Amino acid sequence: GPGMNTETGFVIKLDGAPHRLAKATSLAALVHELGHAPASVGTAVNGSFVALARREEHRLQAGDEVLLQRPSDAGFVHDGTA
């Protein structure tokens, strides 16, 4: 039905704003596309934290709410090497 057309891509929410993806994409690929070093951002999808090691296998779906957390954001925990 409508909305299942893979030719036109699909829309997710990225940090609260609509973000169009051209094709099926993993969370790892999205981080790369946005120009972030993988270890420099934390990722959560639909409110659930997704670890760096799991991003490659995590396929994004239309309507997913993706949050990228940078070390400067309040509440972000990192190892201090940045």
PDB file of C-alpha atoms in Angstrom:
ATOM      1  CA  GLY A   1       0.000   0.000   0.000  1.00  0.00           C
ATOM      2  CA  PRO A   2       0.972   3.667   0.145  1.00  0.00           C
ATOM      3  CA  GLY A   3       4.048   4.426   2.199  1.00  0.00           C
ATOM      4  CA  MET A   4       5.646   1.117   1.285  1.00  0.00           C
ATOM      5  CA  ASN A   5       7.311   2.462  -1.853  1.00  0.00           C
ATOM      6  CA  THR A   6      11.017   1.878  -1.294  1.00  0.00           C
ATOM      7  CA  GLU A   7      11.932   4.009  -4.312  1.00  0.00           C
ATOM      8  CA  THR A   8      11.136   7.287  -2.602  1.00  0.00           C
ATOM      9  CA  GLY A   9      12.767   6.536   0.714  1.00  0.00           C
ATOM     10  CA  PHE A  10      11.161   7.256   4.041  1.00  0.00           C
ATOM     11  CA  VAL A  11      11.193   9.737   6.864  1.00  0.00           C
ATOM     12  CA  ILE A  12      12.438   9.302  10.401  1.00  0.00           C
ATOM     13  CA  LYS A  13      12.689  11.861  13.189  1.00  0.00           C
ATOM     14  CA  LEU A  14      16.246  12.934  13.914  1.00  0.00           C
ATOM     15  CA  ASP A  15      16.642  14.921  17.133  1.00  0.00           C
ATOM     16  CA  GLY A  16      12.959  15.835  16.833  1.00  0.00           C
ATOM     17  CA  ALA A  17      13.040  17.014  13.216  1.00  0.00           C
ATOM     18  CA  PRO A  18      11.953  15.112  10.102  1.00  0.00           C
ATOM     19  CA  HIS A  19      14.873  13.541   8.237  1.00  0.00           C
ATOM     20  CA  ARG A  20      14.429  11.805   4.886  1.00  0.00           C
ATOM     21  CA  LEU A  21      16.431   8.688   4.125  1.00  0.00           C
ATOM     22  CA  ALA A  22      16.871   7.663   0.499  1.00  0.00           C
ATOM     23  CA  LYS A  23      16.911   3.950   1.258  1.00  0.00           C
ATOM     24  CA  ALA A  24      16.934   1.345   3.983  1.00  0.00           C
ATOM     25  CA  THR A  25      19.727   2.355   6.297  1.00  0.00           C
ATOM     26  CA  SER A  26      21.352   1.072   9.443  1.00  0.00           C
ATOM     27  CA  LEU A  27      21.872   3.322  12.426  1.00  0.00           C
ATOM     28  CA  ALA A  28      25.636   3.069  11.810  1.00  0.00           C
ATOM     29  CA  ALA A  29      25.187   4.298   8.236  1.00  0.00           C
ATOM     30  CA  LEU A  30      23.072   7.231   9.407  1.00  0.00           C
ATOM     31  CA  VAL A  31      25.752   8.333  11.876  1.00  0.00           C
ATOM     32  CA  HIS A  32      28.339   8.097   9.091  1.00  0.00           C
ATOM     33  CA  GLU A  33      26.129  10.013   6.646  1.00  0.00           C
ATOM     34  CA  LEU A  34      25.769  12.823   9.167  1.00  0.00           C
ATOM     35  CA  GLY A  35      29.539  13.113   9.468  1.00  0.00           C
ATOM     36  CA  HIS A  36      29.889  12.008  13.079  1.00  0.00           C
ATOM     37  CA  ALA A  37      32.706   9.805  14.305  1.00  0.00           C
ATOM     38  CA  PRO A  38      30.891   6.709  15.626  1.00  0.00           C
ATOM     39  CA  ALA A  39      32.435   6.949  19.085  1.00  0.00           C
ATOM     40  CA  SER A  40      31.668  10.675  19.370  1.00  0.00           C
ATOM     41  CA  VAL A  41      27.905  10.293  19.666  1.00  0.00           C
ATOM     42  CA  GLY A  42      25.521   8.179  21.674  1.00  0.00           C
ATOM     43  CA  THR A  43      22.444   6.888  19.883  1.00  0.00           C
ATOM     44  CA  ALA A  44      18.930   6.091  20.976  1.00  0.00           C
ATOM     45  CA  VAL A  45      16.027   4.876  18.848  1.00  0.00           C
ATOM     46  CA  ASN A  46      12.458   5.246  20.093  1.00  0.00           C
ATOM     47  CA  GLY A  47      13.737   5.959  23.568  1.00  0.00           C
ATOM     48  CA  SER A  48      16.033   2.940  23.807  1.00  0.00           C
ATOM     49  CA  PHE A  49      19.813   3.334  23.893  1.00  0.00           C
ATOM     50  CA  VAL A  50      21.569   1.538  21.043  1.00  0.00           C
ATOM     51  CA  ALA A  51      25.186   0.629  21.794  1.00  0.00           C
ATOM     52  CA  LEU A  52      27.901   1.343  19.249  1.00  0.00           C
ATOM     53  CA  ALA A  53      28.408  -2.367  18.603  1.00  0.00           C
ATOM     54  CA  ARG A  54      24.710  -2.812  17.769  1.00  0.00           C
ATOM     55  CA  ARG A  55      24.281   0.067  15.328  1.00  0.00           C
ATOM     56  CA  GLU A  56      25.311  -1.827  12.205  1.00  0.00           C
ATOM     57  CA  GLU A  57      22.589  -4.427  12.713  1.00  0.00           C
ATOM     58  CA  HIS A  58      19.936  -1.924  13.771  1.00  0.00           C
ATOM     59  CA  ARG A  59      17.841  -1.157  10.699  1.00  0.00           C
ATOM     60  CA  LEU A  60      15.916   2.089  10.761  1.00  0.00           C
ATOM     61  CA  GLN A  61      12.192   2.025  10.030  1.00  0.00           C
ATOM     62  CA  ALA A  62       9.924   4.814   8.838  1.00  0.00           C
ATOM     63  CA  GLY A  63       8.775   6.892  11.781  1.00  0.00           C
ATOM     64  CA  ASP A  64      11.644   5.879  14.066  1.00  0.00           C
ATOM     65  CA  GLU A  65      12.669   8.608  16.489  1.00  0.00           C
ATOM     66  CA  VAL A  66      16.451   8.806  16.543  1.00  0.00           C
ATOM     67  CA  LEU A  67      18.322  10.854  19.109  1.00  0.00           C
ATOM     68  CA  LEU A  68      22.012  11.626  18.813  1.00  0.00           C
ATOM     69  CA  GLN A  69      23.713  12.555  22.063  1.00  0.00           C
ATOM     70  CA  ARG A  70      26.909  14.508  21.891  1.00  0.00           C
ATOM     71  CA  PRO A  71      29.307  14.737  24.833  1.00  0.00           C
ATOM     72  CA  SER A  72      28.321  18.376  25.338  1.00  0.00           C
ATOM     73  CA  ASP A  73      24.702  17.396  25.967  1.00  0.00           C
ATOM     74  CA  ALA A  74      23.584  17.265  29.566  1.00  0.00           C
ATOM     75  CA  GLY A  75      23.507  13.748  30.926  1.00  0.00           C
ATOM     76  CA  PHE A  76      25.843  12.244  28.374  1.00  0.00           C
ATOM     77  CA  VAL A  77      28.306   9.778  29.858  1.00  0.00           C
ATOM     78  CA  HIS A  78      31.586   9.241  28.041  1.00  0.00           C
ATOM     79  CA  ASP A  79      35.053   7.994  28.808  1.00  0.00           C
ATOM     80  CA  GLY A  80      36.756  11.380  28.849  1.00  0.00           C
ATOM     81  CA  THR A  81      39.059  10.746  25.894  1.00  0.00           C
ATOM     82  CA  ALA A  82      37.272  13.357  23.812  1.00  0.00           C
TER      83      ALA A  82
END
